[in-house]
Tab-separated table of C-alpha atoms in Angstrom:
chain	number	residue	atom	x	y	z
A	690	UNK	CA	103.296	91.845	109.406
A	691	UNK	CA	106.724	93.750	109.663
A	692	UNK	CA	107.267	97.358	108.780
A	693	UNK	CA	110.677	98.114	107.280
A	694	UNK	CA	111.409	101.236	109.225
A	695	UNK	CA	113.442	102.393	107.006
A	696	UNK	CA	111.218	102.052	103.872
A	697	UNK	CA	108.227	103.202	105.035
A	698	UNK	CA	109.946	106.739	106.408
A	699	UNK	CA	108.863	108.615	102.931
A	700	UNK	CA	105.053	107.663	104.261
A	701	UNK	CA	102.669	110.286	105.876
A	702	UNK	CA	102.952	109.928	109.226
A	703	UNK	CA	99.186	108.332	109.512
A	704	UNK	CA	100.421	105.691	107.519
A	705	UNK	CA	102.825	104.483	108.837
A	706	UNK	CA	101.619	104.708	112.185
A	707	UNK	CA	98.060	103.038	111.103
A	708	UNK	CA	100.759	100.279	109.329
A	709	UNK	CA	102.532	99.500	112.961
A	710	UNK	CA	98.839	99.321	114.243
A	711	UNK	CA	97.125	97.064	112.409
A	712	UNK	CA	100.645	94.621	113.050
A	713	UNK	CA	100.153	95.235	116.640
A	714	UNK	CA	96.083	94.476	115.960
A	715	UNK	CA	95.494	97.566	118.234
A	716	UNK	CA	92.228	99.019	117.284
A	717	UNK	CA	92.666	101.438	119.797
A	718	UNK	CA	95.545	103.103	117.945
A	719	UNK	CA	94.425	102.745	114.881
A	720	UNK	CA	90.252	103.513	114.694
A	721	UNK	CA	91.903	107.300	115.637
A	722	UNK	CA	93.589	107.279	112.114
A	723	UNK	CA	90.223	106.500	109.959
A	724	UNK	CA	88.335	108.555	109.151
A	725	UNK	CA	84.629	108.858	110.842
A	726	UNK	CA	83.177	107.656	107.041
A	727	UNK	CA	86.415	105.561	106.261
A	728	UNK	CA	85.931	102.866	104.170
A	729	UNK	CA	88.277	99.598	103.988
A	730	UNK	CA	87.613	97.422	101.103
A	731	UNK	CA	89.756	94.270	101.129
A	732	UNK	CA	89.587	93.271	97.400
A	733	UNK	CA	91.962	90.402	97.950
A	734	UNK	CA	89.728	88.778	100.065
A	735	UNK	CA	86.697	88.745	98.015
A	736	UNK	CA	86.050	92.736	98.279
A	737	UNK	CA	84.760	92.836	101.370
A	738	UNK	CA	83.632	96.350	102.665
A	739	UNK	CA	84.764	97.518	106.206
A	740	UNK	CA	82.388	100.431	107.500
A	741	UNK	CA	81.786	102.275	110.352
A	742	UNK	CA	83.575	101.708	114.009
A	743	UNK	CA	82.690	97.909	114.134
A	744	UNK	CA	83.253	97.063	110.839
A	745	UNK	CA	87.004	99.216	110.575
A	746	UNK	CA	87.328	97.535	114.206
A	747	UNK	CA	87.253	94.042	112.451
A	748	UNK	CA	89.212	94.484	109.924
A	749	UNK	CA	92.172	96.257	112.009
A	750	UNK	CA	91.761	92.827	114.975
A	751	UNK	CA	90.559	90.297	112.390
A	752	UNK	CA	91.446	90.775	108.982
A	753	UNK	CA	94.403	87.295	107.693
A	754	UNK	CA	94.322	85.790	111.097
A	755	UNK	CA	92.771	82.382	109.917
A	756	UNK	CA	96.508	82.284	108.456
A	757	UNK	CA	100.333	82.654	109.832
A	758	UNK	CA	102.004	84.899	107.420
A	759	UNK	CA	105.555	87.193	106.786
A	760	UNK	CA	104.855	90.287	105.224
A	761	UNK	CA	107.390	92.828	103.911
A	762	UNK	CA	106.625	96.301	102.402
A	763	UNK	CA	108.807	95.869	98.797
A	764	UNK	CA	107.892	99.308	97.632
A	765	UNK	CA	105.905	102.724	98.033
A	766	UNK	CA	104.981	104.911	95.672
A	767	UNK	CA	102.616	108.362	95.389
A	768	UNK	CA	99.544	107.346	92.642
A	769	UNK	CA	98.608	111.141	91.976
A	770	UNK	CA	96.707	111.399	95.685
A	771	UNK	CA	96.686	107.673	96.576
A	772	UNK	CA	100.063	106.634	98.122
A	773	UNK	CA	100.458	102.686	97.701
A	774	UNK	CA	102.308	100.521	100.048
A	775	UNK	CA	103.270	97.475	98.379
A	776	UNK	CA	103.301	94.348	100.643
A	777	UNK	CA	105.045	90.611	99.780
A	778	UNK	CA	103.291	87.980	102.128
A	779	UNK	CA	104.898	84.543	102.898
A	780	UNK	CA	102.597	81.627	104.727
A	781	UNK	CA	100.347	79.223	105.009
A	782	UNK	CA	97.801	80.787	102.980
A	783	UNK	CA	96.694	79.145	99.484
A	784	UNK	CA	99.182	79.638	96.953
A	785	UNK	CA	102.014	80.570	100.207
A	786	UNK	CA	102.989	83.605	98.583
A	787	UNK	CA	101.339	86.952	97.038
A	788	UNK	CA	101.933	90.659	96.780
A	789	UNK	CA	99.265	93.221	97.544
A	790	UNK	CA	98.899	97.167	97.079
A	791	UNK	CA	97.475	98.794	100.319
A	792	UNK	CA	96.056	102.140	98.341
A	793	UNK	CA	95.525	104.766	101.208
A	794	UNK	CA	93.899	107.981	100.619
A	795	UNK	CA	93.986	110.554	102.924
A	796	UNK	CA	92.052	113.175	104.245
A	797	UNK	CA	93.863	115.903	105.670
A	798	UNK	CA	95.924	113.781	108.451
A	799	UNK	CA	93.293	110.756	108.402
A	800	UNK	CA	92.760	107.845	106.578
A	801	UNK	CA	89.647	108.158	104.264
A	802	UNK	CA	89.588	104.622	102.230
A	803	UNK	CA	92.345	101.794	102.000
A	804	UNK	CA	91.422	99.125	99.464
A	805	UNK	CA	93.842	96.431	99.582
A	806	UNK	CA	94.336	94.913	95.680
A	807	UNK	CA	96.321	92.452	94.061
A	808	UNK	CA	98.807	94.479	91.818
């Protein structure tokens, strides 16, 4: 996964800096960015719920690494408190291509829930 520096800029800096983590798969810079009852719930992968350190842990290391993927962030956008980070994937996945919303919300300067949706 690529961040477009430039795009992502307008982000909260949690955000972004959760967005270069989870590239990197660095749970160790990341985990700090959730918060303690953060809740991840990958909708376009069958809504799976990501809870608690080992659970946020595995999504951040595992989550699309059975596939070899592009991804670029095509747009951002405020949803009242929800700030969505649109990303266009590319690979070997079925179907090779699909866009998903990463819908953040925040509390205070940590992450409280992403859900990651089709659009």
């Amino acid at each position: 996964m690529d961040t477009d520096t430039h795009i992502t800029q307008q982000l909260p800096a949690t955000i972004r800096a959760f967005l270069e983590a989870q590239t990197a798969r660095d749970e160790k810079r990341a985990l700090p960015l959730l918060a303690e009852d953060a809740v991840i719930v990958d909708v376009a992968d069958g809504g799976e719920e990501f809870r608690g350190e080992d659970g946020l842990r595995r999504f951040v290391v595992e989550a699309g690494t059975e596939f070899t993927y592009t991804t670029e962030i095509t747009d951002i956008r405020q949803d009242g408190e929800v700030w969505v980070v649109r990303h266009h994937l590319d690979g070997d996945f079925p179907g090779g291509q699909v866009d998903l919303d990463y819908r953040f919300t925040l509390d205070g300067d940590r992450i409280s829930r992403l859900d990651v949706v089709l659009p």
